[in-house]
Amino acid sequence: MLLSRVLPSNTTLLPTSHARAAPLRYRHVPAGGGAITVPVRRSFAMTIRARDAAPVLDVEPQPLKLLDRRTKLKIAVIGFGNFGQFLARTFAAQGHEILAYSRTDYSDTARSLGVAFFDDQNDLCEQQPDVVLLSTSILSAEAVLRSLPIQRLRRSTLFVDVLSVKEFPRNLFLQLLPPDFDILCTHPMFGPDSGKHGWAGLPFAYDKVRIGDSDDRVERCRAFLEIFDREGCRMVEMSCAEHDETAAEIQFLTHTIGRVLAKLDLKSTPINTKGYETLLNLVQNTCSDSYELYNGLFIYNKNSTELIEKLNGALDTTKKELFERLHGIFRKQLWLPTGLVFRSNLCVTQMLLSGVLPSNTTLLPTSSHTRVAPLRYRHVSAGGAITVPVLRRSAMTIQAREAAPVLDIEPQPLKLLDRRTKLKIAVIGFGNFGQFLARTFAAQGHEILAYSRTDYSDTARSLGAAFFDNQHDLCEQHPDVVLLSTSILSAEAVLRSLPIQRLRRSTLFVDVLSVKEFPRNLFLQLLPPDFDILCTHPMFGPESGKHGWAGLPFVYDKVRIGDSDDRIERCRAFLEIFEREGCRMVEMSCAEHDETAAEIQFLTHTIGRVLAKLDLKSTPINTKGYETLLNLVQNTCSDSYELYNGLFIYNKNSTELIEKLDDALDTMKKELFQRLHGIFRKQLFESSGRRSIDAGK
């Protein structure tokens, strides 16, 4: 524990004896006062002197027969559980002789693999294997190695471990094995699940800690490593210290994210995105490993404590950024001149409707309750009361502050659309996502009109779309469908600026925003009742949909569709665009969408952006799980921060979810440190008990 920095950083070690030959004794002085005497052994660099003197071996080292390139090894697998059996299966398939020992009776399994099973370690060691492979859990490795009757082995035996940490077994071998034994520390960075279809391309890390320089011992080490080389593993030689520093991110971080997500009890939904599927798979893969493995990664890798604190700090920073932006928007709304009639006052109403304001907010009416006049409320917080103008609302439908413009154009009946009628679609917001959708619309033969504040005329021309830099000109074209494809944050301003009086009053308005209750309420507030409203969400984008839309979810809610045949048919024709591309069509209410999407989208983006703050890098020993995290960072951070911020501000479920994520990480940390404290306390009391017995003698 001293080597692994498991003791708290404020621990003071006070020497109580300086005799060279005698073991040193130190006192652990905790912050609360008092001292506990703890016996430890003198150590030099990373090599620890054995507490129990290495047994005197009567068997002189015998030279090994020089191994040829296909010599078969006799390998003793100590710890024949799930992972030991997984390795033994391949060892046996390559023709090596396998001996197995485990406290649990796996004799039937061993027999099925062609392996000799031993329930007595003495019997196994007397077989004098070439290689002893330690395949126990990290937590039981020391006890198992201490119990092994190594005096019955040849003193030239090669000891190998396959633990997920490396400095700990390295120091353990150097401490407990006499100098004649060879030591090879390895880590197959895969397991029965990730390696079930073969080991080709999977990383195998190793460190030749101590290998004798005779030809036979060098060749034996090479022959063992060749087992993995022949299976196609990526062979990576690195020091144990370098491995543990790298593996803290690759393994411990991956397992932590998976186990934290498991505490949120995530479920598959009808509208899973690829990113959310990644999180579900991560939970399944990490939680299929034992908690003892995860706990061992924490206790026996000194880099893990620092990493979990960095993860905690990254989540706190992400939360702070979100709430600071929210506070900035809210403050801006509050401090606009009260004498002006300002368009963006709706944002305050949206936050009230979405539950964004703190739960302890009290709204007190301060003016008359006349039916037509807008109401004024006071936001009462700990610091006093601020008058906030808001609008009268009924259920989720808000009365518009500004009356809808009077339209001179009477609603005209649409020509009944046949099954392949081409629509005239106006894409408002012709950025990256608008262009992505327009490309498919145009490919299906629909007429595309595009508007954006940025000049995308060249891009539009290349897609066969007509580009407009004036909204009036576009609206006068009388499109069948107006598609709102802006950012969430700018949607209100764009819709308010649109000269809808120049459109046919039967026009279908569609949005493709990543939240749904907000645009639904916005449409109901700002559009006169003659307009049709369809709220949709293609749950994919230019990255996830670049190879086609087949199987990708498309959510929609027919908020308000006129009951005439032509208007019903127009809505169907628009939805058919996505159906023809193979999308999974899911009809659900806007409220249900936002509740589900808080996990599917906001959680996925949060995990990706938290990980981005850790500045993760690809390494020579990437696992599949770690590659998943790197891809998640790339995919989520390729979207704009405005999208992520909008998912938070305009989905009332997001605040609760980020708090649940924070609580889950805190719970995980608490469990890890409680186990660590329990192990440390057990060691102290066991040591104290031994000293009492010795004193009694």
XYZ file of C-alpha atoms in Angstrom:
697
model
C 0.000 0.000 0.000
C 2.924 2.350 0.602
C 4.227 1.644 -2.906
C 0.789 2.121 -4.440
C 0.174 5.371 -2.541
C -2.943 3.887 -1.036
C -2.298 5.643 2.313
C -3.815 9.148 2.527
C -1.625 12.017 1.335
C -1.556 13.509 4.858
C -0.056 10.343 6.392
C 3.180 10.971 8.313
C 5.661 8.117 8.630
C 7.886 8.355 11.733
C 10.860 5.940 12.032
C 11.039 4.200 15.402
C 14.081 1.978 14.842
C 17.256 2.342 12.815
C 18.857 -1.065 13.179
C 20.032 -2.102 9.726
C 19.172 -5.772 10.000
C 15.927 -5.430 11.911
C 12.700 -4.572 10.121
C 11.723 -0.896 10.307
C 8.654 0.162 12.259
C 6.689 3.283 11.435
C 3.798 5.066 13.019
C 0.763 6.069 10.961
C -0.281 9.456 12.368
C -3.839 10.295 11.280
C -5.201 13.841 11.158
C -7.388 13.265 14.222
C -4.427 12.571 16.469
C -2.927 9.405 17.896
C -0.527 7.026 16.250
C -0.793 3.420 15.122
C 2.423 1.463 14.872
C 2.643 -0.359 11.575
C 5.495 -2.783 10.802
C 6.904 -2.357 7.314
C 10.036 -3.562 5.608
C 13.015 -1.640 4.346
C 12.756 -1.153 0.567
C 15.075 0.145 -2.118
C 13.613 1.777 -5.264
C 10.722 -0.477 -6.350
C 12.215 -3.740 -5.009
C 10.774 -4.858 -1.672
C 12.516 -7.257 0.635
C 10.411 -10.313 1.395
C 8.642 -10.327 4.759
C 9.113 -14.082 4.865
C 12.563 -15.124 3.793
C 12.514 -17.011 0.511
C 12.620 -20.761 1.220
C 15.916 -22.563 0.777
C 15.616 -24.666 -2.355
C 17.407 -27.992 -2.453
C 16.856 -28.353 -6.173
C 19.752 -26.822 -8.112
C 18.801 -24.920 -11.244
C 18.918 -27.309 -14.168
C 19.629 -26.092 -17.694
C 16.553 -26.227 -19.894
C 16.622 -28.012 -23.168
C 17.001 -25.349 -25.879
C 13.508 -24.699 -27.264
C 12.963 -24.689 -30.979
C 10.513 -22.276 -32.663
C 7.612 -24.630 -31.998
C 8.605 -26.185 -28.660
C 5.603 -26.983 -26.480
C 5.635 -25.561 -22.979
C 4.324 -27.076 -19.776
C 2.244 -24.246 -18.310
C 0.739 -24.296 -14.810
C -2.312 -22.010 -14.613
C -2.799 -20.906 -10.990
C -6.344 -19.583 -10.735
C -8.514 -21.568 -13.143
C -11.577 -19.329 -13.117
C -13.231 -17.667 -16.085
C -10.115 -15.885 -17.375
C -7.738 -18.783 -16.636
C -9.967 -21.140 -18.619
C -10.200 -18.584 -21.439
C -6.390 -18.524 -21.788
C -5.950 -22.260 -21.244
C -8.288 -23.013 -24.139
C -5.935 -21.275 -26.591
C -2.779 -22.638 -24.919
C -4.113 -26.183 -25.301
C -5.250 -25.527 -28.882
C -1.639 -24.632 -29.727
C -0.473 -27.944 -28.280
C 1.018 -26.814 -24.964
C 0.652 -29.042 -21.889
C -1.585 -27.344 -19.332
C -1.722 -27.993 -15.585
C -4.425 -26.175 -13.599
C -5.015 -25.378 -9.941
C -7.934 -23.566 -8.315
C -9.625 -23.592 -4.907
C -12.879 -24.348 -6.746
C -13.230 -27.792 -8.325
C -12.996 -27.211 -12.086
C -11.888 -30.763 -12.862
C -14.744 -31.387 -15.326
C -14.021 -28.157 -17.206
C -10.294 -28.970 -17.241
C -10.985 -32.438 -18.604
C -13.090 -30.991 -21.432
C -10.146 -28.753 -22.407
C -7.571 -31.538 -22.187
C -6.060 -29.980 -19.043
C -4.741 -31.798 -15.962
C -6.480 -30.406 -12.856
C -4.854 -30.442 -9.387
C -6.532 -29.722 -6.055
C -3.179 -29.736 -4.239
C -0.511 -27.158 -5.070
C 2.302 -29.477 -3.958
C 1.281 -32.091 -6.505
C 1.181 -29.472 -9.238
C 4.566 -27.951 -8.397
C 6.188 -31.392 -8.328
C 5.323 -31.646 -12.033
C 7.991 -28.939 -12.499
C 6.215 -26.803 -15.135
C 8.259 -24.541 -17.415
C 5.906 -21.617 -16.737
C 3.772 -20.749 -13.710
C 0.981 -18.405 -14.798
C -0.692 -16.394 -12.023
C -4.303 -15.855 -13.162
C -6.022 -14.934 -9.895
C -7.930 -11.787 -8.984
C -5.775 -8.781 -8.089
C -7.024 -8.832 -4.493
C -6.076 -12.480 -3.875
C -2.779 -12.523 -5.811
C -0.484 -12.026 -2.798
C -2.183 -14.685 -0.654
C -2.082 -17.221 -3.489
C 1.574 -16.575 -4.301
C 2.578 -16.827 -0.642
C 0.789 -20.188 -0.347
C 2.558 -21.672 -3.388
C 5.235 -24.290 -2.452
C 7.857 -22.789 -4.750
C 10.566 -24.948 -3.125
C 9.134 -27.839 -5.173
C 9.731 -26.004 -8.455
C 12.912 -25.747 -10.487
C 14.683 -22.558 -9.493
C 14.838 -21.505 -13.124
C 11.017 -21.530 -13.506
C 9.437 -18.638 -15.394
C 6.722 -16.823 -13.409
C 4.145 -14.872 -15.441
C 1.132 -12.851 -14.339
C -1.853 -11.616 -16.349
C -3.238 -9.104 -13.832
C -4.794 -5.822 -14.980
C -2.256 -3.785 -13.004
C 1.465 -4.261 -13.390
C 3.566 -2.488 -10.752
C 1.854 -4.425 -7.982
C 2.628 -7.971 -9.303
C 6.112 -6.857 -10.377
C 6.947 -5.777 -6.844
C 5.229 -8.855 -5.412
C 7.324 -11.203 -7.562
C 10.528 -9.357 -6.720
C 9.633 -9.530 -3.044
C 8.580 -13.184 -2.746
C 10.566 -15.031 -5.429
C 14.272 -15.856 -5.022
C 16.551 -14.299 -7.656
C 16.926 -17.506 -9.689
C 13.322 -17.350 -10.904
C 12.510 -15.552 -14.156
C 9.744 -12.918 -14.095
C 7.561 -11.783 -17.007
C 4.715 -9.335 -16.284
C 2.018 -9.371 -18.968
C -1.451 -8.018 -19.592
C -3.699 -9.419 -22.311
C -5.904 -6.326 -22.676
C -8.966 -8.336 -23.613
C -11.119 -11.006 -22.045
C -13.638 -13.748 -22.768
C -16.139 -11.230 -24.161
C -13.920 -8.940 -26.268
C -11.758 -11.876 -27.375
C -14.485 -14.394 -28.097
C -14.085 -14.017 -31.871
C -10.297 -14.239 -31.804
C -7.387 -12.172 -30.528
C -6.252 -10.659 -33.830
C -5.426 -6.972 -33.419
C -6.039 -6.948 -29.652
C -3.221 -5.451 -27.523
C -0.940 -7.586 -25.353
C 1.393 -5.611 -23.064
C 4.456 -7.176 -21.465
C 7.570 -6.322 -19.459
C 10.552 -8.690 -19.191
C 11.211 -7.843 -15.544
C 13.892 -10.477 -14.970
C 14.913 -13.034 -17.577
C 18.127 -15.051 -17.243
C 20.643 -14.489 -20.018
C 21.170 -18.138 -20.938
C 19.860 -19.187 -24.345
C 17.315 -21.646 -22.959
C 15.699 -19.081 -20.616
C 15.606 -16.361 -23.275
C 14.050 -18.838 -25.688
C 11.458 -20.000 -23.146
C 10.309 -16.405 -22.620
C 10.118 -15.930 -26.385
C 8.114 -19.158 -26.766
C 5.534 -17.994 -24.220
C 5.134 -14.594 -25.874
C 4.810 -16.325 -29.250
C 1.536 -17.895 -28.072
C -0.081 -14.460 -28.256
C 1.913 -13.349 -31.278
C 0.669 -16.354 -33.260
C -2.947 -15.435 -32.405
C -2.430 -12.017 -34.021
C -2.196 -9.900 -30.870
C -0.630 -6.444 -31.063
C 2.522 -7.064 -29.014
C 3.467 -3.964 -26.988
C 6.542 -4.015 -24.762
C 6.396 -1.339 -22.052
C 7.495 -0.928 -18.451
C 5.078 -1.798 -15.655
C 5.051 1.837 -14.502
C 4.228 3.079 -18.008
C 1.489 0.467 -18.324
C -0.222 1.521 -15.084
C -0.113 5.185 -15.980
C -1.706 4.468 -19.359
C -4.141 1.828 -18.102
C -5.619 4.168 -15.500
C -7.395 5.907 -18.375
C -7.821 2.913 -20.657
C -9.284 0.545 -18.073
C -10.218 2.275 -14.839
C -11.869 5.242 -16.565
C -13.793 2.970 -18.949
C -15.012 0.780 -16.070
C -15.919 3.830 -13.971
C -18.040 5.397 -16.719
C -19.780 2.058 -17.330
C -20.527 1.462 -13.642
C -21.681 5.048 -13.047
C -24.091 4.731 -15.991
C -25.303 1.397 -14.600
C -26.494 3.244 -11.484
C -28.799 5.328 -13.703
C -30.631 2.138 -14.739
C -30.605 3.036 -18.439
C -33.112 1.249 -20.652
C -33.299 0.672 -24.376
C -35.985 2.806 -26.051
C -37.782 2.859 -29.413
C -35.612 5.838 -30.451
C -32.092 4.743 -29.480
C -29.340 6.718 -31.192
C -25.971 5.168 -32.058
C -24.375 7.176 -29.253
C -26.892 5.904 -26.712
C -26.402 2.325 -27.950
C -22.701 2.885 -27.232
C -23.489 3.764 -23.624
C -25.764 0.730 -23.200
C -23.055 -1.562 -24.605
C -20.460 0.045 -22.328
C -22.628 -0.683 -19.281
C -23.091 -4.294 -20.342
C -19.414 -4.915 -21.108
C -17.950 -3.314 -17.980
C -20.517 -4.691 -15.534
C -20.043 -8.215 -16.883
C -16.622 -8.128 -15.200
C -16.500 -8.694 -11.447
C -16.542 -5.792 -9.011
C -13.341 -7.256 -7.537
C -11.563 -6.529 -10.832
C -12.789 -2.931 -10.788
C -11.917 -2.535 -7.109
C -8.446 -3.953 -7.767
C -7.893 -1.461 -10.604
C -8.569 1.292 -8.068
C -6.608 -0.013 -5.081
C -3.511 -1.302 -6.865
C -3.011 1.421 -9.472
C -1.734 4.603 -7.847
C -2.919 6.667 -10.859
C -6.609 5.771 -10.378
C -7.279 8.058 -7.410
C -6.070 11.107 -9.319
C -8.081 10.099 -12.375
C -11.406 9.727 -10.555
C -10.882 13.179 -9.031
C -10.210 14.591 -12.515
C -13.423 12.954 -13.749
C -15.337 14.480 -10.854
C -13.790 17.882 -11.602
C -14.660 17.606 -15.309
C -18.316 16.889 -14.483
C -18.410 19.824 -12.057
C -16.909 22.117 -14.722
C -19.446 20.965 -17.312
C -22.318 21.621 -14.900
C -20.908 25.027 -14.039
C -20.660 25.998 -17.720
C -24.261 24.945 -18.363
C -25.694 26.811 -15.387
C -23.569 29.903 -16.043
C -24.927 30.106 -19.592
C -28.450 29.600 -18.321
C -27.935 32.301 -15.691
C -26.549 34.645 -18.349
C -29.598 34.195 -20.584
C -31.997 34.600 -17.681
C -30.218 37.701 -16.323
C -30.206 39.274 -19.792
C -33.977 38.834 -19.994
C -34.553 40.294 -16.537
C -32.520 43.452 -17.084
C -33.938 44.530 -20.461
C -35.651 47.983 -20.216
C -39.129 47.479 -18.778
C -40.643 50.268 -20.847
C -39.937 48.544 -24.149
C -41.999 45.937 -25.905
C -39.333 43.342 -26.589
C -39.670 40.211 -28.647
C -37.346 37.934 -26.696
C -39.375 38.143 -23.481
C -40.717 34.707 -24.395
C -37.466 33.123 -23.149
C -38.497 33.909 -19.556
C -41.836 32.243 -20.150
C -40.122 29.214 -21.680
C -37.916 28.767 -18.634
C -40.944 29.037 -16.345
C -42.819 26.458 -18.424
C -39.850 24.118 -18.686
C -39.136 24.041 -14.970
C -35.688 25.545 -15.484
C -36.071 27.985 -12.583
C -35.072 26.529 -9.173
C -37.680 24.464 -7.375
C -37.788 26.992 -4.517
C -38.900 29.826 -6.842
C -42.177 31.484 -5.789
C -44.260 33.421 -8.334
C -46.405 36.159 -6.793
C -48.976 38.047 -8.915
C -48.442 41.833 -8.785
C -51.012 43.166 -11.229
C -54.649 42.812 -12.186
C -55.990 39.614 -13.667
C -57.649 41.149 -16.692
C -58.073 38.580 -19.372
C -56.319 40.442 -22.174
C -53.425 42.142 -20.382
C -50.224 40.185 -19.766
C -49.614 39.284 -16.118
C -46.581 40.415 -14.130
C -45.051 38.212 -11.461
C -42.268 38.589 -8.966
C -39.494 35.996 -8.869
C -38.809 35.622 -5.136
C -35.337 34.239 -4.423
C -33.048 34.303 -1.410
C -31.799 37.725 -2.491
C -35.194 39.437 -2.737
C -37.856 39.849 -5.420
C -37.430 40.740 -9.101
C -40.417 41.677 -11.253
C -40.593 39.480 -14.332
C -43.149 40.044 -17.119
C -44.656 36.740 -18.271
C -47.623 35.729 -20.378
C -50.909 34.191 -19.363
C -50.896 30.486 -20.221
C -53.426 27.703 -20.250
C -51.981 24.200 -19.917
C -49.092 24.139 -22.416
C -50.658 26.677 -24.847
C -49.392 30.244 -24.421
C -51.337 33.325 -25.469
C -49.196 35.406 -27.810
C -48.107 38.834 -26.503
C -48.181 40.180 -30.041
C -51.292 39.381 -31.991
C -50.720 37.214 -35.023
C -50.608 39.299 -38.206
C -53.782 39.632 -40.213
C -53.432 37.577 -43.364
C -55.007 38.851 -46.560
C -54.658 35.543 -48.321
C -57.557 33.206 -47.737
C -56.706 29.536 -47.234
C -56.675 27.841 -50.623
C -57.430 24.123 -51.021
C -54.349 22.117 -51.962
C -54.420 19.832 -54.920
C -54.788 16.276 -53.596
C -51.287 14.783 -53.564
C -50.706 11.394 -55.116
C -48.307 8.863 -53.569
C -45.353 10.431 -55.363
C -46.316 14.128 -55.454
C -43.307 16.413 -55.140
C -43.415 18.985 -52.362
C -42.110 22.539 -52.396
C -40.107 22.681 -49.173
C -38.634 25.887 -47.708
C -35.639 25.100 -45.481
C -35.227 27.956 -42.977
C -31.699 27.636 -41.588
C -29.498 26.245 -44.330
C -26.484 25.337 -42.197
C -24.837 21.945 -41.874
C -27.978 20.045 -40.837
C -30.303 21.906 -43.233
C -28.017 21.066 -46.155
C -27.810 17.442 -44.969
C -31.607 17.086 -45.113
C -31.990 19.117 -48.328
C -29.589 16.794 -50.144
C -31.982 13.854 -49.643
C -35.096 15.952 -50.286
C -33.671 17.045 -53.627
C -32.541 13.518 -54.501
C -36.163 12.392 -54.130
C -37.243 15.103 -56.574
C -38.754 17.662 -54.198
C -38.341 21.374 -54.934
C -36.111 23.052 -52.338
C -36.106 26.716 -51.349
C -33.413 27.742 -48.867
C -32.889 30.723 -46.580
C -30.035 31.476 -44.184
C -28.347 34.583 -42.796
C -25.070 33.205 -44.187
C -24.669 33.160 -47.961
C -24.918 29.496 -48.988
C -25.949 30.251 -52.560
C -23.116 28.195 -54.082
C -23.922 25.191 -51.888
C -27.626 25.511 -52.696
C -26.855 25.669 -56.419
C -24.792 22.467 -56.177
C -27.798 20.722 -54.571
C -30.267 22.066 -57.133
C -31.920 24.284 -54.497
C -33.012 27.918 -54.884
C -31.307 30.167 -52.331
C -32.969 33.324 -50.955
C -31.318 36.041 -48.897
C -34.679 37.726 -48.265
C -37.408 35.959 -46.293
C -40.201 37.913 -47.986
C -39.088 36.693 -51.408
C -39.015 33.109 -50.148
C -42.455 33.263 -48.498
C -43.993 34.726 -51.631
C -43.093 31.457 -53.385
C -45.854 29.842 -51.290
C -44.017 26.639 -50.263
C -46.112 23.637 -49.215
C -43.854 23.047 -46.209
C -41.767 25.450 -44.108
C -39.036 23.481 -42.352
C -37.431 25.180 -39.330
C -33.826 23.895 -39.222
C -32.128 26.477 -37.006
C -30.291 26.005 -33.708
C -32.532 25.602 -30.667
C -31.318 28.893 -29.206
C -32.158 30.955 -32.297
C -35.450 29.239 -33.202
C -37.697 31.805 -31.516
C -36.002 34.836 -33.078
C -36.044 33.259 -36.555
C -39.706 32.267 -36.354
C -40.709 35.720 -35.086
C -38.867 37.381 -37.982
C -40.560 35.234 -40.628
C -43.222 37.182 -42.659
C -45.853 34.469 -42.308
C -48.516 36.859 -43.635
C -47.027 36.220 -47.100
C -47.627 32.455 -46.863
C -50.772 30.529 -47.628
C -52.664 30.134 -44.371
C -52.812 26.376 -44.863
C -48.988 26.024 -44.915
C -47.471 23.086 -43.015
C -44.812 24.124 -40.476
C -42.286 21.464 -39.476
C -39.328 21.611 -37.103
C -36.358 19.262 -36.735
C -35.048 20.514 -33.371
C -33.565 18.113 -30.826
C -36.153 19.083 -28.208
C -39.866 18.939 -28.887
C -42.018 20.627 -26.235
C -40.285 23.964 -26.818
C -40.967 24.206 -30.613
C -44.463 22.784 -30.103
C -45.336 25.582 -27.677
C -43.564 28.140 -29.867
C -45.587 27.140 -32.942
C -48.851 27.127 -30.988
C -48.047 30.566 -29.638
C -46.846 32.345 -32.787
C -48.743 30.669 -35.651
C -52.401 31.415 -36.367
C -54.726 28.409 -36.072
C -55.008 27.850 -39.841
C -51.400 26.683 -40.096
C -50.628 22.982 -39.774
C -47.937 21.920 -37.277
C -45.775 18.787 -37.400
C -42.998 18.416 -34.790
C -40.273 15.980 -35.858
C -36.836 14.848 -34.790
C -34.529 12.913 -37.124
C -32.387 11.290 -34.414
C -29.282 11.270 -36.572
C -27.086 13.792 -38.311
C -24.454 14.266 -41.002
C -22.028 11.982 -39.135
C -24.290 9.107 -38.043
C -26.367 9.297 -41.249
C -23.561 9.696 -43.765
C -23.930 6.102 -45.021
C -27.708 6.240 -45.268
C -30.693 6.558 -42.957
C -31.847 2.933 -42.970
C -32.792 1.787 -39.468
C -32.214 5.220 -37.893
C -35.082 6.548 -35.725
C -37.318 9.403 -36.868
C -39.730 10.750 -34.235
C -42.811 12.811 -35.076
C -45.898 14.285 -33.448
C -48.851 15.530 -35.548
C -49.534 18.497 -33.281
C -52.135 20.147 -35.519
C -53.085 18.817 -38.949
C -56.236 19.975 -40.727
C -58.801 17.257 -41.388
C -59.166 17.877 -45.134
C -57.815 15.180 -47.451
C -55.228 17.449 -49.068
C -53.679 18.530 -45.740
C -53.606 14.986 -44.369
C -52.003 13.817 -47.618
C -49.373 16.603 -47.519
C -48.333 15.575 -44.002
C -48.129 11.950 -45.131
C -46.039 12.922 -48.177
C -43.520 14.751 -45.989
C -43.193 11.830 -43.562
C -42.818 9.471 -46.518
C -39.505 11.171 -47.388
C -37.947 9.597 -44.303
C -39.891 6.361 -44.579
C -38.579 5.826 -48.124
C -35.015 6.197 -46.834
C -35.615 3.327 -44.402
C -35.950 5.337 -41.187
C -37.597 3.718 -38.189
C -40.760 5.849 -37.928
C -41.791 6.434 -34.295
C -44.873 8.495 -33.475
C -44.836 9.861 -29.918
C -45.923 12.986 -28.090
C -43.501 15.876 -27.664
C -43.578 15.444 -23.873
C -42.752 11.736 -24.133
C -39.950 12.505 -26.580
C -38.298 15.028 -24.253
C -38.483 12.703 -21.273
C -36.832 9.904 -23.262
C -34.364 12.134 -25.112
C -32.939 13.543 -21.876
C -31.159 10.205 -21.420
C -30.645 9.365 -25.068
C -29.191 12.711 -26.145
C -28.333 14.945 -23.201
C -26.692 12.154 -21.194
C -24.701 10.944 -24.209
C -23.501 14.479 -24.988
C -22.671 15.119 -21.322
C -20.517 11.993 -21.025
C -18.743 12.875 -24.278
C -18.036 16.464 -23.238
C -16.926 15.483 -19.715
C -14.459 12.998 -21.216
C -13.255 15.673 -23.652
C -12.117 17.751 -20.657
C -9.783 14.887 -19.656
C -7.915 15.294 -22.961
C -7.906 11.551 -23.678
C -5.329 10.299 -26.176
C -5.065 7.137 -28.214
C -2.390 4.750 -26.901
C -0.555 1.654 -28.187
C -2.716 -0.534 -25.921
C -6.230 0.797 -26.581
C -8.985 -1.597 -25.540
C -12.296 -1.800 -27.381
C -13.996 -0.068 -24.444
C -11.497 2.804 -24.524
C -11.913 3.134 -28.295
C -15.632 3.508 -27.576
C -14.921 6.456 -25.275
C -12.628 8.120 -27.814
C -15.275 7.760 -30.538
C -17.938 9.129 -28.191
C -15.825 12.232 -27.538
C -15.284 12.768 -31.262
C -18.931 12.296 -32.220
C -20.471 14.466 -29.491
C -17.930 17.286 -29.657
C -18.288 17.516 -33.429
C -21.740 18.988 -32.731
C -21.884 22.635 -31.668
C -21.931 23.635 -28.012
C -25.139 25.569 -28.815
C -26.869 22.238 -29.545
C -25.687 20.793 -26.219
C -26.632 23.969 -24.351
C -30.062 23.923 -26.002
C -30.626 20.308 -24.921
C -30.063 21.485 -21.358
C -32.015 24.758 -21.348
C -35.041 23.649 -23.350
C -35.592 20.160 -21.927
C -36.900 20.319 -18.380
C -35.757 16.706 -17.737
C -32.055 17.516 -18.267
C -31.464 19.280 -14.936
C -32.676 16.277 -12.961
C -30.602 13.919 -15.109
C -27.300 15.748 -14.623
C -27.895 15.726 -10.865
C -28.523 11.965 -11.000
C -25.256 11.535 -12.910
C -23.417 13.573 -10.296
C -24.950 11.497 -7.482
C -24.046 8.238 -9.254
C -20.384 9.282 -9.513
C -20.339 10.318 -5.844
C -21.849 6.962 -4.859
C -19.242 5.095 -6.915
C -16.410 7.047 -5.275
C -17.857 6.388 -1.827
C -18.052 2.630 -2.481
C -14.435 2.516 -3.689
C -13.030 4.457 -0.737
C -15.119 2.510 1.774
C -13.706 -0.769 0.454
C -10.217 0.669 0.513
C -10.691 1.802 4.103
C -12.011 -1.648 5.052
C -8.983 -3.392 3.552
C -6.553 -0.969 5.197
C -8.246 -1.293 8.583
C -8.204 -5.094 8.309
C -4.465 -5.013 7.570
C -3.808 -2.799 10.597
C -5.750 -4.981 13.006
C -4.290 -8.222 11.641
C -0.810 -6.770 12.043
C -1.618 -5.615 15.583
C -2.965 -9.070 16.463
C 0.185 -10.795 15.221
C 2.324 -8.490 17.306
C 0.230 -9.278 20.402
C 0.637 -13.022 19.838
C 4.375 -12.633 19.339
C 4.618 -10.601 22.552
C 2.680 -13.289 24.455
C 5.165 -15.898 23.355
